[in-house]
Amino acid sequence: MRKLKVWFGLTSILLILLGACAPAAFEKGSTLICPKDYDPASSKCTVRLSAEETYDALTSQELPAVRLGVDEVGVYRVNAEEYGIYEGVGYHPTPSDYVRVYTRQQIHIVSDIDPNACGGTYNDFNCVKALSNVTLKGYQKFGASYALDVSLDFSSQENLRLLYEVGGAAQLMVKFNDRSRDTLRDSTDIDPQKYISGEMKRPDVAAIWLEKLEKSKYMTDWQYFRLFKFEDLAVRYFEPEKSDSGDSGSSSQVLEDQEFQDFLHRRDLFCAQYEIGTSLRAECERTFVCSESNQVCYFGGAIIPIDQLPTATPTTTP
């Protein structure tokens, strides 16, 4: 009897293991039969109707269809010049590798020293580290954290093209966070003494920052800027950075700080002859950023060859 119980036990375990190894149940719409050399601008796929359906492996291939969740949008290429969007929960008849998935929901980005404040893990999407090395007037450094709400604009063919080419929500938000955080770090228009004295408070900083994100040339010249609608920004923490000699800050953060400070000093030297806040100063600073990336630069409407860019103050009259 004991041997019989052992045999039944082993048989049960074997059946469970075999069941775990069995192929997943076929889901209608989940699999597509596509041309061997799939081209998103011209190829057409058909939905595989059953697990038993066969196809010519010499000319065709089996690819997974894109699946969208609640409030998700799939941007795909209709033809060489036109883009479209899929909406609705479930499968859609285009291979998942050729659809860029985004959300229609508002994206809530939280910057905080503690990742538990925004989900438990930093992800470069909507949970990012606190903002260090925020440089204010007089080059005084502050530490900060914030919450930013943005939404995406799907209203034009140009926007759909950009959304398709950038590759999806994760790739886009990494670029956005890098660009927006650099914009906020350059806050030399904010007087730290007014904040320390209480004349300026966090909502005032938030208003200045939101305007910087919406109107600064560094943001508006960015090719993906048009994709974003800025909904709200709140400053969670904004205080002078501590200069504790016992703090063993990471070498990468120290290097980042040194590079950013050097950038600001070189920019101010480059544009020293133009008053801060004027349109000429803004154009000069834009030209300086351009010169840093070894591109063809403009100043005063004229092209400036890289080898003729000034090393101190601009010499071209706007």
mmCIF file of C-alpha atoms in Angstrom:
data_model
loop_
_atom_site.group_PDB
_atom_site.id
_atom_site.type_symbol
_atom_site.label_atom_id
_atom_site.label_comp_id
_atom_site.label_asym_id
_atom_site.label_seq_id
_atom_site.Cartn_x
_atom_site.Cartn_y
_atom_site.Cartn_z
ATOM 1 C CA MET A 1 0.000 0.000 0.000
ATOM 2 C CA ARG A 2 2.850 2.354 0.867
ATOM 3 C CA LYS A 3 4.453 1.706 -2.548
ATOM 4 C CA LEU A 4 1.125 2.427 -4.247
ATOM 5 C CA LYS A 5 0.843 5.800 -2.460
ATOM 6 C CA VAL A 6 4.393 6.705 -3.469
ATOM 7 C CA TRP A 7 3.613 5.720 -7.093
ATOM 8 C CA PHE A 8 0.480 7.892 -7.125
ATOM 9 C CA GLY A 9 2.460 10.768 -5.607
ATOM 10 C CA LEU A 10 5.201 10.575 -8.209
ATOM 11 C CA THR A 11 2.639 10.296 -10.981
ATOM 12 C CA SER A 12 0.861 13.445 -9.745
ATOM 13 C CA ILE A 13 4.117 15.417 -9.635
ATOM 14 C CA LEU A 14 5.011 14.242 -13.143
ATOM 15 C CA LEU A 15 1.618 15.320 -14.492
ATOM 16 C CA ILE A 16 2.015 18.743 -12.881
ATOM 17 C CA LEU A 17 5.490 19.162 -14.401
ATOM 18 C CA LEU A 18 4.259 18.054 -17.812
ATOM 19 C CA GLY A 19 1.360 20.487 -17.540
ATOM 20 C CA ALA A 20 3.775 23.314 -16.725
ATOM 21 C CA CYS A 21 5.826 22.499 -19.811
ATOM 22 C CA ALA A 22 2.798 22.320 -22.098
ATOM 23 C CA PRO A 23 2.479 25.086 -24.683
ATOM 24 C CA ALA A 24 0.364 28.098 -23.705
ATOM 25 C CA ALA A 25 -3.226 28.070 -24.878
ATOM 26 C CA PHE A 26 -3.668 29.710 -28.282
ATOM 27 C CA GLU A 27 -5.195 33.182 -28.113
ATOM 28 C CA LYS A 28 -7.003 34.289 -31.254
ATOM 29 C CA GLY A 29 -5.469 37.509 -32.542
ATOM 30 C CA SER A 30 -2.226 37.078 -30.622
ATOM 31 C CA THR A 31 -0.228 35.712 -33.548
ATOM 32 C CA LEU A 32 0.234 37.091 -37.062
ATOM 33 C CA ILE A 33 1.447 35.548 -40.298
ATOM 34 C CA CYS A 34 3.611 38.156 -42.051
ATOM 35 C CA PRO A 35 5.935 38.334 -45.080
ATOM 36 C CA LYS A 36 9.437 36.985 -44.437
ATOM 37 C CA ASP A 37 10.996 40.435 -44.931
ATOM 38 C CA TYR A 38 8.461 42.502 -43.025
ATOM 39 C CA ASP A 39 8.386 46.210 -43.954
ATOM 40 C CA PRO A 40 6.191 48.375 -41.680
ATOM 41 C CA ALA A 41 5.555 50.834 -44.515
ATOM 42 C CA SER A 42 4.201 48.310 -47.021
ATOM 43 C CA SER A 43 3.784 44.784 -45.644
ATOM 44 C CA LYS A 44 0.432 43.323 -44.636
ATOM 45 C CA CYS A 45 -0.107 40.549 -42.096
ATOM 46 C CA THR A 46 -3.020 38.208 -41.495
ATOM 47 C CA VAL A 47 -4.270 36.982 -38.139
ATOM 48 C CA ARG A 48 -3.512 33.341 -37.421
ATOM 49 C CA LEU A 49 -6.899 31.784 -36.741
ATOM 50 C CA SER A 50 -5.804 28.644 -34.907
ATOM 51 C CA ALA A 51 -2.772 26.855 -33.539
ATOM 52 C CA GLU A 52 -3.135 24.250 -36.294
ATOM 53 C CA GLU A 53 -3.148 26.756 -39.197
ATOM 54 C CA THR A 54 -0.106 26.269 -41.442
ATOM 55 C CA TYR A 55 1.834 28.715 -43.596
ATOM 56 C CA ASP A 56 4.703 28.662 -46.082
ATOM 57 C CA ALA A 57 7.840 29.119 -43.966
ATOM 58 C CA LEU A 58 9.863 29.999 -47.083
ATOM 59 C CA THR A 59 7.902 33.188 -47.727
ATOM 60 C CA SER A 60 6.211 33.906 -44.390
ATOM 61 C CA GLN A 61 6.945 34.119 -40.678
ATOM 62 C CA GLU A 62 4.972 34.061 -37.447
ATOM 63 C CA LEU A 63 5.132 37.238 -35.348
ATOM 64 C CA PRO A 64 3.406 38.283 -32.097
ATOM 65 C CA ALA A 65 0.699 40.929 -32.454
ATOM 66 C CA VAL A 66 0.808 44.065 -30.342
ATOM 67 C CA ARG A 67 -1.393 44.018 -27.252
ATOM 68 C CA LEU A 68 -2.659 47.236 -25.698
ATOM 69 C CA GLY A 69 -3.929 47.792 -22.180
ATOM 70 C CA VAL A 70 -6.328 50.325 -20.706
ATOM 71 C CA ASP A 71 -5.728 53.874 -22.018
ATOM 72 C CA GLU A 72 -2.752 52.702 -24.088
ATOM 73 C CA VAL A 73 -2.177 53.953 -27.624
ATOM 74 C CA GLY A 74 -0.177 52.133 -30.284
ATOM 75 C CA VAL A 75 1.489 54.326 -32.914
ATOM 76 C CA TYR A 76 2.257 52.472 -36.147
ATOM 77 C CA ARG A 77 3.361 53.203 -39.695
ATOM 78 C CA VAL A 78 0.539 52.958 -42.250
ATOM 79 C CA ASN A 79 2.753 53.564 -45.300
ATOM 80 C CA ALA A 80 5.895 55.458 -46.261
ATOM 81 C CA GLU A 81 4.371 58.849 -45.347
ATOM 82 C CA GLU A 82 1.429 58.164 -43.024
ATOM 83 C CA TYR A 83 1.151 57.089 -39.394
ATOM 84 C CA GLY A 84 -1.845 55.877 -37.439
ATOM 85 C CA ILE A 85 -2.860 54.880 -33.914
ATOM 86 C CA TYR A 86 -4.468 51.804 -32.417
ATOM 87 C CA GLU A 87 -6.665 52.158 -29.351
ATOM 88 C CA GLY A 88 -8.633 49.655 -27.285
ATOM 89 C CA VAL A 89 -7.707 46.816 -24.934
ATOM 90 C CA GLY A 90 -6.569 43.669 -26.718
ATOM 91 C CA TYR A 91 -4.588 42.577 -29.772
ATOM 92 C CA HIS A 92 -4.116 44.643 -32.933
ATOM 93 C CA PRO A 93 -2.986 43.357 -36.359
ATOM 94 C CA THR A 94 0.568 44.701 -36.453
ATOM 95 C CA PRO A 95 3.705 42.975 -35.059
ATOM 96 C CA SER A 96 4.547 44.243 -31.587
ATOM 97 C CA ASP A 97 8.086 45.210 -32.625
ATOM 98 C CA TYR A 98 6.641 47.724 -35.092
ATOM 99 C CA VAL A 99 4.200 49.519 -32.791
ATOM 100 C CA ARG A 100 5.252 52.195 -30.294
ATOM 101 C CA VAL A 101 3.151 52.063 -27.141
ATOM 102 C CA TYR A 102 2.203 55.193 -25.151
ATOM 103 C CA THR A 103 -0.476 56.203 -22.671
ATOM 104 C CA ARG A 104 -3.310 58.707 -22.889
ATOM 105 C CA GLN A 105 -3.217 59.081 -19.128
ATOM 106 C CA GLN A 106 -1.379 61.982 -17.548
ATOM 107 C CA ILE A 107 2.207 61.008 -16.703
ATOM 108 C CA HIS A 108 3.124 61.811 -13.099
ATOM 109 C CA ILE A 109 6.902 62.179 -12.689
ATOM 110 C CA VAL A 110 8.236 62.239 -9.131
ATOM 111 C CA SER A 111 11.779 63.259 -8.229
ATOM 112 C CA ASP A 112 12.731 62.290 -4.691
ATOM 113 C CA ILE A 113 15.687 61.203 -2.576
ATOM 114 C CA ASP A 114 13.646 58.129 -1.568
ATOM 115 C CA PRO A 115 12.403 55.920 -4.435
ATOM 116 C CA ASN A 116 9.598 54.673 -2.161
ATOM 117 C CA ALA A 117 7.984 58.074 -2.720
ATOM 118 C CA CYS A 118 7.245 57.065 -6.315
ATOM 119 C CA GLY A 119 6.903 53.331 -6.441
ATOM 120 C CA GLY A 120 9.984 51.887 -4.777
ATOM 121 C CA THR A 121 12.455 51.788 -7.665
ATOM 122 C CA TYR A 122 14.043 54.493 -9.809
ATOM 123 C CA ASN A 123 13.118 53.809 -13.432
ATOM 124 C CA ASP A 124 14.008 56.934 -15.507
ATOM 125 C CA PHE A 125 10.336 57.070 -16.533
ATOM 126 C CA ASN A 126 8.204 58.445 -13.697
ATOM 127 C CA CYS A 127 10.432 57.810 -10.664
ATOM 128 C CA VAL A 128 13.744 59.685 -10.736
ATOM 129 C CA LYS A 129 16.364 60.720 -8.225
ATOM 130 C CA ALA A 130 16.297 64.023 -6.390
ATOM 131 C CA LEU A 131 17.780 66.919 -8.368
ATOM 132 C CA SER A 132 21.265 67.884 -7.206
ATOM 133 C CA ASN A 133 23.537 70.732 -8.276
ATOM 134 C CA VAL A 134 20.724 73.205 -9.000
ATOM 135 C CA THR A 135 22.752 76.359 -9.654
ATOM 136 C CA LEU A 136 21.166 79.644 -8.566
ATOM 137 C CA LYS A 137 22.286 83.266 -8.894
ATOM 138 C CA GLY A 138 25.830 83.660 -7.594
ATOM 139 C CA TYR A 139 26.469 79.980 -8.392
ATOM 140 C CA GLN A 140 24.977 78.889 -5.078
ATOM 141 C CA LYS A 141 23.910 75.258 -5.267
ATOM 142 C CA PHE A 142 20.590 73.895 -4.063
ATOM 143 C CA GLY A 143 19.175 70.410 -3.813
ATOM 144 C CA ALA A 144 15.612 69.889 -4.936
ATOM 145 C CA SER A 145 12.860 67.407 -5.625
ATOM 146 C CA TYR A 146 9.657 67.911 -7.549
ATOM 147 C CA ALA A 147 6.498 66.372 -8.982
ATOM 148 C CA LEU A 148 5.716 67.106 -12.631
ATOM 149 C CA ASP A 149 2.588 66.199 -14.586
ATOM 150 C CA VAL A 150 2.716 66.024 -18.383
ATOM 151 C CA SER A 151 0.581 64.503 -21.126
ATOM 152 C CA LEU A 152 1.359 63.521 -24.698
ATOM 153 C CA ASP A 153 -0.104 65.091 -27.839
ATOM 154 C CA PHE A 154 -1.270 62.647 -30.529
ATOM 155 C CA SER A 155 -3.100 65.288 -32.586
ATOM 156 C CA SER A 156 -0.951 65.569 -35.732
ATOM 157 C CA GLN A 157 0.855 63.435 -38.284
ATOM 158 C CA GLU A 158 4.143 65.146 -37.381
ATOM 159 C CA ASN A 159 3.644 64.182 -33.740
ATOM 160 C CA LEU A 160 2.828 60.584 -34.670
ATOM 161 C CA ARG A 161 5.973 60.440 -36.808
ATOM 162 C CA LEU A 162 8.123 61.631 -33.905
ATOM 163 C CA LEU A 163 6.424 59.247 -31.491
ATOM 164 C CA TYR A 164 7.062 56.361 -33.871
ATOM 165 C CA GLU A 165 10.684 57.271 -34.562
ATOM 166 C CA VAL A 166 11.658 57.788 -30.914
ATOM 167 C CA GLY A 167 10.673 54.192 -30.224
ATOM 168 C CA GLY A 168 8.131 54.188 -27.381
ATOM 169 C CA ALA A 169 7.226 55.744 -24.034
ATOM 170 C CA ALA A 170 10.283 54.505 -22.114
ATOM 171 C CA GLN A 171 12.756 55.895 -24.658
ATOM 172 C CA LEU A 172 10.910 59.216 -24.910
ATOM 173 C CA MET A 173 10.647 59.773 -21.156
ATOM 174 C CA VAL A 174 14.356 59.078 -20.600
ATOM 175 C CA LYS A 175 15.140 61.826 -23.114
ATOM 176 C CA PHE A 176 12.531 64.133 -21.559
ATOM 177 C CA ASN A 177 13.823 63.701 -18.017
ATOM 178 C CA ASP A 178 17.417 64.333 -19.102
ATOM 179 C CA ARG A 179 16.426 67.524 -20.956
ATOM 180 C CA SER A 180 14.017 68.881 -18.346
ATOM 181 C CA ARG A 181 16.362 68.219 -15.410
ATOM 182 C CA ASP A 182 19.224 70.029 -17.172
ATOM 183 C CA THR A 183 16.831 72.946 -17.708
ATOM 184 C CA LEU A 184 15.908 73.102 -14.018
ATOM 185 C CA ARG A 185 19.537 72.791 -12.893
ATOM 186 C CA ASP A 186 20.357 76.010 -14.768
ATOM 187 C CA SER A 187 18.392 78.324 -12.425
ATOM 188 C CA THR A 188 20.781 81.281 -12.271
ATOM 189 C CA ASP A 189 17.746 83.587 -12.623
ATOM 190 C CA ILE A 190 16.601 82.642 -9.089
ATOM 191 C CA ASP A 191 18.037 84.660 -6.177
ATOM 192 C CA PRO A 192 18.837 82.232 -3.328
ATOM 193 C CA GLN A 193 18.773 85.009 -0.732
ATOM 194 C CA LYS A 194 15.138 85.777 -1.514
ATOM 195 C CA TYR A 195 14.293 82.144 -0.894
ATOM 196 C CA ILE A 196 16.357 81.868 2.282
ATOM 197 C CA SER A 197 14.779 85.069 3.652
ATOM 198 C CA GLY A 198 11.261 83.801 2.925
ATOM 199 C CA GLU A 199 10.488 86.422 0.278
ATOM 200 C CA MET A 200 10.232 83.575 -2.234
ATOM 201 C CA LYS A 201 8.629 80.218 -1.448
ATOM 202 C CA ARG A 202 8.420 76.815 -3.125
ATOM 203 C CA PRO A 203 5.257 77.653 -5.146
ATOM 204 C CA ASP A 204 7.154 80.669 -6.544
ATOM 205 C CA VAL A 205 10.046 78.414 -7.574
ATOM 206 C CA ALA A 206 7.558 75.990 -9.118
ATOM 207 C CA ALA A 207 6.007 78.774 -11.205
ATOM 208 C CA ILE A 208 9.445 79.877 -12.462
ATOM 209 C CA TRP A 209 10.423 76.296 -13.258
ATOM 210 C CA LEU A 210 7.197 75.537 -15.108
ATOM 211 C CA GLU A 211 7.709 78.624 -17.264
ATOM 212 C CA LYS A 212 11.317 77.567 -17.944
ATOM 213 C CA LEU A 213 10.105 74.172 -19.138
ATOM 214 C CA GLU A 214 7.435 75.716 -21.337
ATOM 215 C CA LYS A 215 9.377 78.630 -22.823
ATOM 216 C CA SER A 216 13.160 78.265 -22.525
ATOM 217 C CA LYS A 217 14.998 77.926 -25.831
ATOM 218 C CA TYR A 218 16.762 74.844 -24.549
ATOM 219 C CA MET A 219 13.371 73.132 -24.274
ATOM 220 C CA THR A 220 11.530 74.645 -27.249
ATOM 221 C CA ASP A 221 14.422 73.922 -29.650
ATOM 222 C CA TRP A 222 14.291 70.239 -28.673
ATOM 223 C CA GLN A 223 12.804 68.168 -31.493
ATOM 224 C CA TYR A 224 10.418 66.315 -29.165
ATOM 225 C CA PHE A 225 9.190 69.381 -27.260
ATOM 226 C CA ARG A 226 5.974 69.593 -29.305
ATOM 227 C CA LEU A 227 4.895 66.178 -28.005
ATOM 228 C CA PHE A 228 4.429 67.390 -24.420
ATOM 229 C CA LYS A 229 1.679 69.324 -22.681
ATOM 230 C CA PHE A 230 2.782 70.614 -19.290
ATOM 231 C CA GLU A 231 -0.041 70.220 -16.780
ATOM 232 C CA ASP A 232 1.421 71.026 -13.357
ATOM 233 C CA LEU A 233 4.655 71.219 -11.376
ATOM 234 C CA ALA A 234 5.111 71.200 -7.605
ATOM 235 C CA VAL A 235 8.408 71.693 -5.769
ATOM 236 C CA ARG A 236 8.651 69.134 -2.959
ATOM 237 C CA TYR A 237 12.052 70.130 -1.537
ATOM 238 C CA PHE A 238 14.293 73.125 -2.258
ATOM 239 C CA GLU A 239 17.183 73.877 0.079
ATOM 240 C CA PRO A 240 20.889 74.831 -0.066
ATOM 241 C CA GLU A 241 23.094 71.790 -0.547
ATOM 242 C CA LYS A 242 25.065 70.799 2.524
ATOM 243 C CA SER A 243 28.838 71.044 2.274
ATOM 244 C CA ASP A 244 29.522 68.248 4.774
ATOM 245 C CA SER A 245 33.162 67.237 4.405
ATOM 246 C CA GLY A 246 32.241 63.828 5.780
ATOM 247 C CA ASP A 247 29.844 63.188 2.919
ATOM 248 C CA SER A 248 31.348 60.668 0.560
ATOM 249 C CA GLY A 249 29.254 61.674 -2.452
ATOM 250 C CA SER A 250 29.762 59.461 -5.464
ATOM 251 C CA SER A 251 32.637 60.361 -7.781
ATOM 252 C CA SER A 252 30.216 60.428 -10.725
ATOM 253 C CA GLN A 253 28.088 63.060 -8.995
ATOM 254 C CA VAL A 254 31.158 65.153 -8.179
ATOM 255 C CA LEU A 255 32.311 64.911 -11.789
ATOM 256 C CA GLU A 256 28.820 65.850 -13.030
ATOM 257 C CA ASP A 257 28.843 68.896 -10.746
ATOM 258 C CA GLN A 258 32.292 69.993 -11.925
ATOM 259 C CA GLU A 259 31.326 69.600 -15.581
ATOM 260 C CA PHE A 260 28.102 71.553 -15.117
ATOM 261 C CA GLN A 261 29.832 74.377 -13.229
ATOM 262 C CA ASP A 262 32.467 74.544 -15.961
ATOM 263 C CA PHE A 263 29.724 74.692 -18.597
ATOM 264 C CA LEU A 264 28.032 77.639 -16.836
ATOM 265 C CA HIS A 265 31.303 79.562 -16.444
ATOM 266 C CA ARG A 266 32.249 79.046 -20.097
ATOM 267 C CA ARG A 267 28.774 80.080 -21.221
ATOM 268 C CA ASP A 268 28.847 83.264 -19.122
ATOM 269 C CA LEU A 269 32.295 84.151 -20.458
ATOM 270 C CA PHE A 270 31.130 83.509 -24.020
ATOM 271 C CA CYS A 271 28.110 85.815 -23.601
ATOM 272 C CA ALA A 272 29.524 88.332 -21.132
ATOM 273 C CA GLN A 273 28.823 91.374 -23.330
ATOM 274 C CA TYR A 274 25.065 90.722 -23.362
ATOM 275 C CA GLU A 275 22.870 91.543 -20.361
ATOM 276 C CA ILE A 276 21.202 88.579 -18.646
ATOM 277 C CA GLY A 277 17.507 88.400 -19.487
ATOM 278 C CA THR A 278 17.726 90.118 -22.873
ATOM 279 C CA SER A 279 16.878 88.465 -26.179
ATOM 280 C CA LEU A 280 20.479 88.899 -27.373
ATOM 281 C CA ARG A 281 21.727 87.080 -24.280
ATOM 282 C CA ALA A 282 19.268 84.246 -24.917
ATOM 283 C CA GLU A 283 20.402 83.970 -28.550
ATOM 284 C CA CYS A 284 24.040 84.025 -27.507
ATOM 285 C CA GLU A 285 23.484 81.271 -24.949
ATOM 286 C CA ARG A 286 21.696 79.203 -27.596
ATOM 287 C CA THR A 287 24.673 79.681 -29.926
ATOM 288 C CA PHE A 288 27.037 78.606 -27.151
ATOM 289 C CA VAL A 289 25.070 75.391 -26.572
ATOM 290 C CA CYS A 290 25.204 74.791 -30.317
ATOM 291 C CA SER A 291 28.962 75.336 -30.387
ATOM 292 C CA GLU A 292 29.380 72.736 -27.641
ATOM 293 C CA SER A 293 27.840 70.063 -29.884
ATOM 294 C CA ASN A 294 30.038 70.797 -32.947
ATOM 295 C CA GLN A 295 27.097 71.727 -35.177
ATOM 296 C CA VAL A 296 26.580 74.523 -37.677
ATOM 297 C CA CYS A 297 25.623 77.489 -35.492
ATOM 298 C CA TYR A 298 23.680 80.663 -36.099
ATOM 299 C CA PHE A 299 23.974 84.045 -34.409
ATOM 300 C CA GLY A 300 22.109 87.130 -35.528
ATOM 301 C CA GLY A 301 20.687 85.152 -38.460
ATOM 302 C CA ALA A 302 24.128 84.345 -39.902
ATOM 303 C CA ILE A 303 25.855 80.972 -40.051
ATOM 304 C CA ILE A 304 29.019 80.860 -37.970
ATOM 305 C CA PRO A 305 31.536 78.166 -39.017
ATOM 306 C CA ILE A 306 32.750 76.158 -36.030
ATOM 307 C CA ASP A 307 36.374 77.212 -36.557
ATOM 308 C CA GLN A 308 35.314 80.882 -36.421
ATOM 309 C CA LEU A 309 33.283 80.719 -33.227
ATOM 310 C CA PRO A 310 34.585 83.229 -30.657
ATOM 311 C CA THR A 311 36.296 81.831 -27.594
ATOM 312 C CA ALA A 312 35.347 84.684 -25.280
ATOM 313 C CA THR A 313 32.600 87.051 -26.436
ATOM 314 C CA PRO A 314 30.681 86.942 -29.750
ATOM 315 C CA THR A 315 32.116 89.231 -32.379
ATOM 316 C CA THR A 316 29.268 89.044 -34.907
ATOM 317 C CA THR A 317 26.854 91.941 -34.629
ATOM 318 C CA PRO A 318 23.250 90.635 -34.419
#
